[in-house]
Amino acid sequence: MDPLVLTAILFAAFLHAAWNALVKANVDRFTTMLMIAVVQTAIACVILPFVPLPGAAVWPWLLLTAIPHTTYKVFLARAYDTGELARVYPIMRGLTLALVTGASVGLLGESVPPLGLVGIGVIGVGVMALSGPGAGALAGARVTTLVLTLGAAASAAAYTVIDGIGVRLAAEVASFAAWMFVLDGLGMILHAAITRGRTGFAAMAPHWRVGLLAGSIAFTCYWIALWALAHAPIALVAALRETSILFALALARLRLAERLDRTKLSGAGAVLVGIILIRIA
């Protein structure tokens, strides 16, 4: 893989872990996710006058991707209400990687070098191992957490594949990205209006600093991911984005005081091996 693309994705992975940690650390995760959507939409609206309108072939993908982008935020916020970052995040990202790889290679027919596929597999195993057995049996709230995590994973896989297709049809990455963020934000705002009414938006006021920071970070990290999707196979981009778990683990340990056992550390080593395999593929 091109070193520039690799470096960009790894930087985006760090940013992705950072805004997830901000959501998890905040008391009201749904409100933080709503604030992120509002911030992303505001930034995109400033950019819109400076980018061309997407072509007719791009609009169906833009409209379609708004749905899983919204459901991802909803599922993720609720999952973080019931589970640890060091458990929810690895399970979600590992399942996302498996789904994206199957769709991009099996359904879209993307060509990935054999060594790249091995690297994807190694990263997937490492990411899943990072969920660890240390949190106890998945019972009661843990079952709820698992269901919500599965929903977030399916949503993330869907929008990754859809965005990979749409951004390649667009004349410019910036055009697709700006409109995607606008539609994504509108979807989350509509959901909040229906489910929480005025109180949902009023609740943003105490969290505006966290929301502004997390929203700006999330905007930057996914803009980079869209650029990478336009320049590399979807499966490889998705695999390298999952390295965000390494940064998430560090943040979980340093900022949230969550425990990291030997299984998680071994999984981290596997992820590093997978990165090397993809780099040399």
XYZ file of N, CA and C in Angstrom:
843
model
N 0.843 -1.197 0.000
C 0.000 0.000 0.000
C 0.878 1.246 0.000
N 0.392 2.274 -0.681
C 1.105 3.542 -0.737
C 1.343 4.084 0.681
N 2.580 4.465 1.011
C 2.883 4.953 2.370
C 2.036 6.149 2.789
N 1.711 7.033 1.838
C 0.900 8.202 2.174
C -0.492 7.788 2.610
N -1.091 6.845 1.859
C -2.422 6.354 2.212
C -2.382 5.655 3.563
N -1.361 4.829 3.778
C -1.215 4.112 5.046
C -1.111 5.083 6.220
N -0.248 6.079 6.078
C -0.054 7.054 7.153
C -1.334 7.831 7.436
N -2.030 8.222 6.378
C -3.271 8.984 6.540
C -4.321 8.163 7.291
N -4.448 6.883 6.933
C -5.454 6.042 7.584
C -5.114 5.820 9.053
N -3.831 5.610 9.351
C -3.429 5.408 10.741
C -3.692 6.660 11.576
N -3.468 7.828 10.979
C -3.764 9.072 11.689
C -5.266 9.195 11.922
N -6.058 8.833 10.912
C -7.509 8.864 11.059
C -7.959 7.870 12.125
N -7.260 6.731 12.230
C -7.594 5.736 13.244
C -7.398 6.304 14.647
N -6.315 7.046 14.827
C -6.083 7.695 16.121
C -7.206 8.679 16.439
N -7.582 9.486 15.458
C -8.651 10.458 15.665
C -9.979 9.765 15.986
N -10.223 8.630 15.317
C -11.465 7.885 15.544
C -11.539 7.393 16.986
N -10.439 6.859 17.478
C -10.409 6.400 18.867
C -10.595 7.569 19.832
N -10.034 8.724 19.486
C -10.105 9.889 20.366
C -11.541 10.365 20.558
N -12.314 10.454 19.454
C -13.675 10.959 19.641
C -14.577 9.912 20.287
N -14.268 8.620 20.072
C -15.027 7.580 20.772
C -14.783 7.648 22.273
N -13.547 7.929 22.663
C -13.231 8.054 24.084
C -13.943 9.251 24.698
N -14.068 10.342 23.951
C -14.785 11.515 24.438
C -16.260 11.202 24.665
N -16.845 10.422 23.742
C -18.252 10.033 23.889
C -18.431 9.156 25.110
N -17.534 8.165 25.271
C -17.634 7.242 26.389
C -17.425 7.956 27.718
N -16.502 8.922 27.757
C -16.178 9.611 29.006
C -17.284 10.567 29.440
N -18.096 11.022 28.491
C -19.151 11.969 28.824
C -20.360 11.237 29.412
N -21.055 11.881 30.334
C -22.175 11.237 31.024
C -23.319 10.951 30.065
N -23.695 11.917 29.250
C -24.817 11.758 28.321
C -24.267 11.486 26.925
N -24.137 10.204 26.580
C -23.498 9.836 25.314
C -24.360 10.201 24.114
N -25.683 10.037 24.223
C -26.546 10.371 23.089
C -26.446 11.857 22.765
N -26.450 12.681 23.793
C -26.355 14.119 23.573
C -25.028 14.479 22.923
N -23.958 13.803 23.349
C -22.658 14.053 22.738
C -22.661 13.657 21.272
N -23.279 12.519 20.952
C -23.360 12.085 19.562
C -24.191 13.062 18.734
N -25.251 13.594 19.325
C -26.073 14.587 18.634
C -25.262 15.847 18.378
N -24.502 16.270 19.375
C -23.668 17.448 19.217
C -22.628 17.234 18.125
N -22.067 16.030 18.050
C -21.101 15.703 16.998
C -21.754 15.882 15.629
N -22.969 15.365 15.493
C -23.683 15.479 14.218
C -23.934 16.935 13.854
N -24.320 17.734 14.835
C -24.591 19.157 14.583
C -23.314 19.878 14.155
N -22.215 19.602 14.839
C -20.940 20.235 14.507
C -20.486 19.837 13.108
N -20.575 18.547 12.781
C -20.179 18.086 11.452
C -21.017 18.751 10.373
N -22.301 18.854 10.609
C -23.187 19.481 9.626
C -22.838 20.956 9.442
N -22.551 21.633 10.544
C -22.209 23.058 10.467
C -20.923 23.270 9.665
N -19.920 22.450 9.917
C -18.657 22.571 9.184
C -18.883 22.298 7.692
N -19.656 21.245 7.406
C -19.921 20.894 6.009
C -20.682 21.993 5.288
N -21.619 22.637 5.975
C -22.392 23.722 5.349
C -21.499 24.896 4.959
N -20.467 25.134 5.740
C -19.513 26.201 5.404
C -18.738 25.839 4.138
N -18.483 24.550 3.941
C -17.688 24.079 2.803
C -18.513 23.986 1.515
N -19.804 23.726 1.639
C -20.652 23.463 0.466
C -20.535 24.495 -0.660
N -20.506 25.798 -0.365
C -20.427 26.770 -1.473
C -19.152 26.667 -2.301
N -18.148 25.971 -1.784
C -16.858 25.916 -2.459
C -16.596 24.598 -3.179
N -17.593 23.701 -3.181
C -17.424 22.416 -3.866
C -18.544 22.237 -4.891
N -18.301 21.495 -5.961
C -19.345 21.299 -6.975
C -20.444 20.371 -6.470
N -21.612 20.507 -7.073
C -22.712 19.600 -6.743
C -22.375 18.188 -7.232
N -22.719 17.177 -6.456
C -22.484 15.797 -6.915
C -23.311 15.503 -8.160
N -22.827 14.597 -8.991
C -23.559 14.202 -10.183
C -24.768 13.354 -9.846
N -25.618 13.133 -10.827
C -26.852 12.371 -10.613
C -26.588 10.968 -10.105
N -25.491 10.343 -10.554
C -25.185 8.970 -10.149
C -24.758 8.872 -8.695
N -24.371 9.999 -8.104
C -23.851 9.987 -6.730
C -24.960 10.146 -5.697
N -26.023 10.866 -6.048
C -27.059 11.182 -5.070
C -27.717 9.963 -4.428
N -28.029 8.894 -5.168
C -28.627 7.724 -4.492
C -27.740 7.174 -3.378
N -26.434 7.188 -3.583
C -25.505 6.688 -2.567
C -25.432 7.637 -1.384
N -25.499 8.938 -1.640
C -25.504 9.911 -0.555
C -26.750 9.760 0.321
N -27.894 9.633 -0.318
C -29.142 9.482 0.429
C -29.171 8.161 1.190
N -28.636 7.109 0.570
C -28.646 5.791 1.201
C -27.722 5.740 2.416
N -26.561 6.359 2.313
C -25.581 6.257 3.396
C -26.002 7.024 4.636
N -26.894 7.999 4.501
C -27.344 8.765 5.664
C -28.020 7.875 6.704
N -28.655 6.795 6.246
C -29.381 5.901 7.166
C -28.424 5.160 8.102
N -27.453 4.382 7.572
C -26.554 3.687 8.495
C -25.645 4.615 9.291
N -25.315 5.788 8.752
C -24.530 6.742 9.533
C -25.301 7.150 10.793
N -26.607 7.346 10.646
C -27.434 7.740 11.790
C -27.613 6.585 12.766
N -27.942 5.393 12.257
C -28.162 4.255 13.151
C -26.870 3.878 13.883
N -25.732 4.087 13.229
C -24.451 3.822 13.886
C -24.292 4.674 15.138
N -24.570 5.956 15.023
C -24.438 6.861 16.168
C -25.390 6.481 17.295
N -26.622 6.130 16.918
C -27.622 5.775 17.929
C -27.225 4.498 18.657
N -26.868 3.468 17.906
C -26.473 2.199 18.525
C -25.221 2.360 19.383
N -24.252 3.121 18.872
C -22.993 3.274 19.591
C -23.187 4.005 20.913
N -23.967 5.078 20.895
C -24.215 5.835 22.126
C -24.872 4.958 23.180
N -25.836 4.154 22.773
C -26.535 3.289 23.725
C -25.642 2.145 24.191
N -24.775 1.643 23.311
C -23.850 0.579 23.714
C -22.881 1.070 24.775
N -22.412 2.307 24.622
C -21.478 2.864 25.596
C -22.157 3.145 26.940
N -23.480 3.230 26.943
C -24.200 3.412 28.203
C -24.201 2.134 29.043
N -23.989 0.984 28.399
C -24.100 -0.296 29.104
C -22.819 -1.116 29.128
N -21.783 -0.709 28.376
C -20.568 -1.514 28.314
C -19.307 -0.674 28.326
N -18.180 -1.326 28.638
C -16.888 -0.660 28.670
C -16.384 -0.367 27.260
N -15.671 0.744 27.135
C -15.049 1.086 25.852
C -14.129 -0.038 25.383
N -13.333 -0.614 26.305
C -12.367 -1.649 25.951
C -13.032 -2.954 25.544
N -14.350 -3.093 25.747
C -15.063 -4.281 25.275
C -15.923 -3.952 24.061
N -16.722 -2.903 24.147
C -17.635 -2.543 23.050
C -16.866 -2.231 21.776
N -15.855 -1.389 21.888
C -15.141 -0.911 20.704
C -14.488 -2.041 19.910
N -13.746 -2.985 20.549
C -13.124 -4.061 19.771
C -14.130 -4.982 19.083
N -15.197 -5.354 19.799
C -16.199 -6.233 19.191
C -16.830 -5.562 17.982
N -17.205 -4.298 18.138
C -17.835 -3.571 17.040
C -16.918 -3.470 15.832
N -15.658 -3.061 16.068
C -14.743 -2.857 14.959
C -14.349 -4.179 14.304
N -14.202 -5.247 15.092
C -13.868 -6.544 14.511
C -14.975 -7.070 13.609
N -16.218 -6.955 14.054
C -17.346 -7.386 13.232
C -17.491 -6.510 11.994
N -17.257 -5.232 12.154
C -17.321 -4.322 11.010
C -16.324 -4.745 9.937
N -15.111 -5.066 10.355
C -14.075 -5.468 9.409
C -14.475 -6.724 8.647
N -15.017 -7.714 9.352
C -15.433 -8.956 8.696
C -16.530 -8.698 7.667
N -17.495 -7.875 8.034
C -18.602 -7.576 7.124
C -18.142 -6.782 5.900
N -17.284 -5.792 6.119
C -16.798 -4.967 5.006
C -15.954 -5.794 4.053
N -15.088 -6.638 4.598
C -14.236 -7.478 3.743
C -15.073 -8.421 2.898
N -16.054 -9.054 3.522
C -16.927 -9.964 2.773
C -17.677 -9.260 1.666
N -18.175 -8.051 1.944
C -18.950 -7.300 0.945
C -18.058 -6.783 -0.179
N -16.898 -6.229 0.164
C -16.054 -5.614 -0.862
C -15.391 -6.644 -1.762
N -14.971 -7.750 -1.177
C -14.304 -8.802 -1.976
C -15.333 -9.728 -2.614
N -16.299 -10.178 -1.826
C -17.272 -11.140 -2.324
C -18.332 -10.555 -3.229
N -18.854 -9.375 -2.881
C -19.947 -8.781 -3.648
C -19.479 -7.776 -4.694
N -18.505 -6.945 -4.326
C -18.035 -5.924 -5.263
C -16.888 -6.408 -6.133
N -16.300 -7.544 -5.783
C -15.210 -8.110 -6.586
C -13.919 -7.325 -6.536
N -13.672 -6.615 -5.448
C -12.426 -5.873 -5.326
C -11.232 -6.827 -5.227
N -10.138 -6.403 -5.810
C -8.921 -7.219 -5.803
C -8.026 -6.808 -4.638
N -7.754 -7.763 -3.758
C -6.867 -7.535 -2.628
C -5.749 -8.573 -2.690
N -4.473 -8.165 -2.624
C -3.369 -9.126 -2.658
C -3.521 -10.184 -1.573
N -3.098 -11.428 -1.849
C -3.222 -12.498 -0.842
C -2.631 -12.126 0.519
N -1.460 -11.484 0.501
C -0.842 -11.093 1.759
C -1.671 -10.016 2.462
N -2.346 -9.190 1.661
C -3.237 -8.193 2.236
C -4.417 -8.843 2.943
N -4.965 -9.921 2.328
C -6.061 -10.645 2.959
C -5.619 -11.291 4.262
N -4.392 -11.811 4.260
C -3.852 -12.392 5.498
C -3.748 -11.306 6.570
N -3.252 -10.132 6.158
C -3.144 -9.027 7.094
C -4.493 -8.618 7.654
N -5.520 -8.578 6.790
C -6.873 -8.249 7.231
C -7.350 -9.269 8.262
N -7.094 -10.560 7.966
C -7.506 -11.612 8.888
C -6.812 -11.509 10.231
N -5.509 -11.229 10.200
C -4.742 -11.107 11.444
C -5.256 -9.923 12.271
N -5.522 -8.799 11.609
C -6.065 -7.641 12.321
C -7.431 -7.970 12.914
N -8.272 -8.676 12.142
C -9.594 -9.048 12.642
C -9.516 -9.916 13.875
N -8.631 -10.927 13.841
C -8.458 -11.807 15.007
C -7.943 -11.015 16.202
N -6.970 -10.130 15.939
C -6.420 -9.328 17.021
C -7.451 -8.409 17.641
N -8.260 -7.772 16.783
C -9.282 -6.850 17.276
C -10.321 -7.583 18.114
N -10.759 -8.745 17.656
C -11.736 -9.510 18.420
C -11.149 -9.995 19.737
N -9.865 -10.385 19.717
C -9.211 -10.823 20.953
C -9.141 -9.701 21.975
N -9.081 -8.495 21.472
C -8.965 -7.340 22.356
C -10.222 -7.098 23.187
N -11.339 -7.733 22.823
C -12.533 -7.612 23.654
C -12.342 -8.371 24.959
N -11.507 -9.456 24.902
C -11.097 -10.160 26.114
C -12.231 -10.832 26.854
N -11.890 -11.824 27.666
C -12.897 -12.503 28.476
C -13.054 -11.919 29.860
N -12.307 -10.855 30.138
C -12.228 -10.389 31.510
C -13.450 -9.677 32.042
N -14.386 -9.314 31.221
C -15.530 -8.539 31.717
C -16.641 -9.407 32.274
N -16.486 -10.754 32.262
C -17.497 -11.624 32.831
C -18.515 -12.071 31.794
N -19.492 -12.834 32.268
C -20.487 -13.412 31.359
C -21.373 -12.323 30.775
N -21.775 -12.543 29.509
C -22.684 -11.601 28.850
C -24.116 -11.950 29.248
N -24.521 -11.404 30.355
C -25.870 -11.668 30.861
C -26.513 -10.338 31.211
N -27.842 -10.303 31.225
C -28.543 -9.076 31.587
C -28.162 -7.937 30.677
N -27.549 -6.907 31.261
C -27.150 -5.727 30.503
C -26.114 -6.067 29.457
N -25.301 -7.111 29.687
C -24.279 -7.492 28.732
C -24.899 -7.975 27.424
N -26.024 -8.656 27.513
C -26.714 -9.091 26.301
C -27.198 -7.872 25.518
N -27.733 -6.899 26.223
C -28.169 -5.660 25.587
C -26.995 -4.970 24.904
N -25.866 -4.949 25.609
C -24.669 -4.339 25.040
C -24.266 -5.031 23.754
N -24.307 -6.356 23.745
C -23.916 -7.119 22.559
C -24.834 -6.814 21.380
N -26.138 -6.756 21.631
C -27.106 -6.467 20.557
C -26.858 -5.078 19.983
N -26.650 -4.106 20.862
C -26.390 -2.739 20.408
C -25.071 -2.660 19.638
N -24.071 -3.414 20.096
C -22.778 -3.432 19.418
C -22.902 -4.045 18.029
N -23.688 -5.115 17.912
C -23.928 -5.728 16.602
C -24.609 -4.734 15.664
N -25.550 -3.971 16.180
C -26.224 -2.965 15.362
C -25.263 -1.892 14.880
N -24.365 -1.459 15.771
C -23.375 -0.454 15.391
C -22.416 -1.005 14.342
N -22.017 -2.265 14.497
C -21.093 -2.886 13.539
C -21.722 -3.008 12.159
N -22.970 -3.478 12.118
C -23.659 -3.624 10.834
C -23.830 -2.265 10.155
N -24.147 -1.254 10.940
C -24.306 0.095 10.391
C -22.986 0.622 9.841
N -21.899 0.437 10.599
C -20.591 0.917 10.162
C -20.143 0.212 8.887
N -20.404 -1.091 8.807
C -20.035 -1.839 7.597
C -20.827 -1.337 6.403
N -22.110 -1.084 6.605
C -22.968 -0.630 5.505
C -22.507 0.721 4.974
N -22.267 1.683 5.868
C -21.885 3.001 5.356
C -20.477 3.012 4.794
N -19.604 2.137 5.272
C -18.251 2.065 4.706
C -18.294 1.617 3.251
N -19.062 0.571 2.984
C -19.173 0.059 1.615
C -19.892 1.063 0.721
N -20.990 1.623 1.211
C -21.749 2.602 0.424
C -20.892 3.820 0.110
N -20.183 4.320 1.115
C -19.335 5.493 0.904
C -18.183 5.184 -0.043
N -17.651 3.957 0.037
C -16.581 3.566 -0.872
C -17.029 3.605 -2.324
N -18.271 3.181 -2.558
C -18.815 3.213 -3.916
C -19.105 4.659 -4.345
N -19.775 5.402 -3.456
C -20.195 6.753 -3.791
C -19.052 7.717 -4.030
N -18.015 7.633 -3.194
C -16.911 8.587 -3.332
C -16.134 8.357 -4.628
N -16.142 7.137 -5.139
C -15.454 6.852 -6.399
C -16.257 7.326 -7.609
N -17.564 7.471 -7.419
C -18.397 7.986 -8.506
C -18.371 9.511 -8.563
N -18.006 10.136 -7.442
C -18.006 11.590 -7.366
C -16.820 12.184 -8.119
N -17.024 13.370 -8.659
C -15.942 14.051 -9.370
C -14.843 14.469 -8.402
N -15.229 14.838 -7.175
C -14.278 15.252 -6.159
C -14.652 14.624 -4.825
N -13.651 14.215 -4.065
C -13.892 13.668 -2.725
C -14.576 14.711 -1.855
N -14.137 15.975 -1.967
C -14.693 17.046 -1.142
C -16.187 17.216 -1.367
N -16.637 17.064 -2.604
C -18.049 17.215 -2.920
C -18.868 16.129 -2.230
N -18.421 14.880 -2.353
C -19.137 13.775 -1.712
C -19.103 13.929 -0.197
N -17.923 14.249 0.342
C -17.757 14.331 1.787
C -18.656 15.401 2.397
N -18.673 16.581 1.809
C -19.455 17.673 2.371
C -20.944 17.342 2.409
N -21.460 16.811 1.312
C -22.879 16.486 1.276
C -23.210 15.287 2.156
N -22.270 14.350 2.257
C -22.486 13.210 3.138
C -22.639 13.663 4.579
N -21.777 14.585 5.026
C -21.853 15.074 6.397
C -23.159 15.836 6.646
N -23.611 16.591 5.658
C -24.866 17.326 5.818
C -26.033 16.361 5.990
N -26.130 15.376 5.115
C -27.233 14.418 5.183
C -27.138 13.544 6.424
N -25.924 13.167 6.787
C -25.700 12.393 8.008
C -26.191 13.176 9.222
N -25.801 14.439 9.299
C -26.216 15.267 10.429
C -27.711 15.476 10.491
N -28.317 15.701 9.333
C -29.767 15.890 9.298
C -30.498 14.638 9.777
N -29.950 13.471 9.445
C -30.560 12.220 9.897
C -30.552 12.114 11.417
N -29.434 12.441 12.035
C -29.321 12.370 13.492
C -30.183 13.438 14.155
N -30.213 14.631 13.573
C -31.041 15.707 14.120
C -32.523 15.334 14.068
N -32.942 14.728 12.963
C -34.336 14.286 12.826
C -34.665 13.215 13.863
N -33.755 12.269 14.042
C -33.967 11.212 15.038
C -34.120 11.812 16.443
N -33.267 12.775 16.773
C -33.329 13.408 18.094
C -34.634 14.164 18.272
N -35.079 14.845 17.212
C -36.321 15.611 17.290
C -37.518 14.699 17.541
N -37.502 13.520 16.904
C -38.617 12.584 17.043
C -38.609 11.913 18.411
N -37.425 11.494 18.860
C -37.336 10.696 20.085
C -37.215 11.522 21.359
N -36.644 12.741 21.278
C -36.417 13.518 22.499
C -37.041 14.914 22.479
N -37.442 15.364 21.309
C -38.072 16.675 21.229
C -37.118 17.799 21.608
N -37.685 18.892 22.133
C -36.861 20.055 22.464
C -35.842 19.757 23.552
N -36.201 18.859 24.469
C -35.286 18.563 25.574
C -33.976 17.971 25.081
N -34.034 17.234 23.971
C -32.822 16.637 23.424
C -31.818 17.684 22.973
N -32.322 18.770 22.400
C -31.433 19.834 21.919
C -31.016 20.759 23.066
N -31.924 20.964 24.023
C -31.578 21.793 25.180
C -30.460 21.145 25.998
N -30.419 19.821 25.988
C -29.410 19.095 26.772
C -28.001 19.268 26.213
N -27.891 19.796 24.980
C -26.568 19.972 24.387
C -25.778 21.099 25.042
N -26.466 22.082 25.610
C -25.796 23.276 26.127
C -24.658 22.969 27.110
N -24.864 22.100 28.121
C -23.772 21.841 29.067
C -22.602 21.070 28.455
N -22.826 20.451 27.297
C -21.812 19.585 26.690
C -21.191 20.187 25.431
N -21.387 21.488 25.224
C -20.994 22.049 23.932
C -19.495 21.979 23.701
N -18.688 22.076 24.752
C -17.235 22.021 24.556
C -16.801 20.639 24.082
N -17.318 19.600 24.769
C -16.990 18.228 24.368
C -17.535 17.941 22.975
N -18.755 18.374 22.709
C -19.365 18.143 21.401
C -18.614 18.824 20.283
N -18.177 20.060 20.538
C -17.430 20.797 19.523
C -16.105 20.108 19.220
N -15.414 19.671 20.258
C -14.132 18.997 20.070
C -14.326 17.652 19.377
N -15.256 16.833 19.893
C -15.491 15.510 19.316
C -15.996 15.612 17.882
N -16.872 16.583 17.623
C -17.404 16.758 16.271
C -16.340 17.151 15.274
N -15.456 18.047 15.673
C -14.368 18.477 14.791
C -13.417 17.323 14.497
N -13.121 16.528 15.537
C -12.231 15.379 15.357
C -12.884 14.335 14.456
N -14.164 14.037 14.721
C -14.873 13.042 13.919
C -14.971 13.472 12.458
N -15.210 14.753 12.222
C -15.280 15.283 10.864
C -13.954 15.060 10.143
N -12.857 15.421 10.792
C -11.531 15.278 10.181
C -11.184 13.823 9.898
N -11.467 12.964 10.871
C -11.064 11.563 10.713
C -11.831 10.878 9.587
N -13.126 11.175 9.452
C -13.857 10.487 8.380
C -13.628 11.127 7.026
N -13.293 12.406 6.989
C -12.910 13.021 5.714
C -11.659 12.310 5.172
N -10.709 12.047 6.049
C -9.494 11.324 5.645
C -9.860 9.921 5.162
N -10.782 9.268 5.863
C -11.191 7.920 5.472
C -11.835 7.915 4.086
N -12.650 8.919 3.795
C -13.272 9.007 2.474
C -12.214 9.188 1.391
N -11.231 10.012 1.686
C -10.134 10.199 0.723
C -9.418 8.869 0.483
N -9.185 8.120 1.548
C -8.507 6.825 1.419
C -9.362 5.830 0.644
N -10.674 5.843 0.860
C -11.565 4.934 0.131
C -11.534 5.188 -1.369
N -11.215 6.409 -1.755
C -11.127 6.748 -3.175
C -9.801 6.305 -3.783
N -8.839 5.921 -2.951
C -7.493 5.608 -3.448
C -7.007 4.199 -3.117
N -7.797 3.425 -2.396
C -7.345 2.082 -2.008
C -8.552 1.162 -1.868
N -8.347 -0.163 -1.943
C -9.460 -1.107 -1.783
C -10.194 -0.890 -0.457
N -11.510 -1.015 -0.499
C -12.330 -0.764 0.679
C -11.916 -1.658 1.842
N -11.663 -2.933 1.565
C -11.318 -3.880 2.631
C -10.024 -3.482 3.333
N -9.028 -3.033 2.571
C -7.754 -2.640 3.177
C -7.915 -1.370 4.011
N -8.690 -0.417 3.498
C -8.930 0.808 4.257
C -9.657 0.479 5.561
N -10.668 -0.391 5.473
C -11.416 -0.771 6.677
C -10.515 -1.462 7.684
N -9.633 -2.336 7.200
C -8.732 -3.050 8.105
C -7.805 -2.090 8.838
N -7.232 -1.156 8.110
C -6.310 -0.213 8.736
C -7.036 0.749 9.670
N -8.284 1.051 9.365
C -9.057 1.900 10.277
C -9.287 1.193 11.609
N -9.333 -0.162 11.573
C -9.564 -0.897 12.808
C -8.376 -0.834 13.752
N -7.232 -0.341 13.250
C -6.100 -0.171 14.150
C -6.374 0.919 15.173
N -7.469 1.613 15.003
C -7.868 2.608 16.002
C -8.050 1.960 17.372
N -8.262 0.626 17.382
C -8.423 -0.071 18.651
C -7.171 0.042 19.502
N -5.994 0.121 18.875
C -4.758 0.274 19.644
C -4.769 1.599 20.406
N -5.226 2.635 19.733
C -5.320 3.939 20.386
C -6.454 3.950 21.410
N -7.551 3.242 21.103
C -8.674 3.179 22.031
C -8.270 2.492 23.328
N -7.471 1.435 23.208
C -7.019 0.731 24.402
C -6.147 1.632 25.274
N -5.262 2.367 24.632
C -4.402 3.278 25.384
C -5.231 4.349 26.095
N -6.230 4.879 25.387
C -7.089 5.900 25.993
C -7.946 5.307 27.114
N -8.424 4.066 26.909
C -9.229 3.407 27.933
C -8.426 3.201 29.211
N -7.157 2.892 29.034
C -6.294 2.652 30.198
C -5.880 3.959 30.878
N -5.501 4.942 30.083
C -4.953 6.164 30.639
C -6.019 7.144 31.125
N -7.139 7.231 30.370
C -8.143 8.246 30.680
C -9.357 7.697 31.431
N -9.709 6.423 31.154
C -10.928 5.863 31.736
C -10.644 4.803 32.799
N -9.369 4.494 33.036
C -8.950 3.542 34.069
C -9.530 2.147 33.855
N -9.723 1.730 32.586
C -10.200 0.390 32.293
C -9.018 -0.574 32.223
N -9.213 -1.805 32.721
C -8.129 -2.758 32.858
C -7.776 -3.406 31.522
N -6.482 -3.615 31.282
C -5.988 -4.296 30.094
C -5.235 -5.551 30.530
N -5.732 -6.740 30.115
C -5.082 -7.983 30.513
C -4.175 -8.495 29.405
N -3.605 -9.694 29.606
C -2.666 -10.257 28.641
C -3.334 -10.552 27.303
N -4.590 -10.958 27.347
C -5.303 -11.257 26.101
C -5.399 -10.009 25.229
N -5.712 -8.892 25.851
C -5.818 -7.640 25.099
C -4.465 -7.224 24.542
N -3.423 -7.397 25.333
C -2.087 -7.030 24.862
C -1.642 -7.931 23.714
N -1.992 -9.216 23.774
C -1.667 -10.141 22.675
C -2.421 -9.752 21.413
N -3.677 -9.360 21.588
C -4.464 -8.903 20.450
C -3.860 -7.676 19.813
N -3.344 -6.762 20.645
C -2.693 -5.565 20.121
C -1.484 -5.932 19.277
N -0.723 -6.947 19.728
C 0.424 -7.411 18.947
C 0.004 -7.957 17.597
N -1.116 -8.689 17.561
C -1.622 -9.230 16.301
C -2.014 -8.112 15.344
N -2.622 -7.056 15.871
C -3.001 -5.921 15.029
C -1.765 -5.286 14.401
N -0.706 -5.155 15.170
C 0.533 -4.579 14.646
C 1.116 -5.446 13.536
N 1.069 -6.765 13.708
C 1.542 -7.687 12.674
C 0.713 -7.519 11.399
N -0.605 -7.380 11.563
C -1.487 -7.193 10.411
C -1.165 -5.927 9.644
N -0.854 -4.852 10.360
C -0.462 -3.594 9.696
C 0.766 -3.803 8.835
N 1.747 -4.513 9.372
C 2.986 -4.772 8.619
C 2.703 -5.591 7.374
N 1.859 -6.596 7.493
C 1.528 -7.447 6.337
C 0.839 -6.641 5.235
N -0.075 -5.760 5.626
C -0.754 -4.929 4.636
C 0.213 -3.954 3.980
N 1.127 -3.447 4.761
C 2.102 -2.492 4.212
C 2.971 -3.128 3.134
N 3.368 -4.381 3.335
C 4.278 -5.024 2.384
C 3.541 -5.797 1.303
N 2.202 -5.867 1.406
C 1.433 -6.643 0.415
C 1.544 -6.009 -0.974
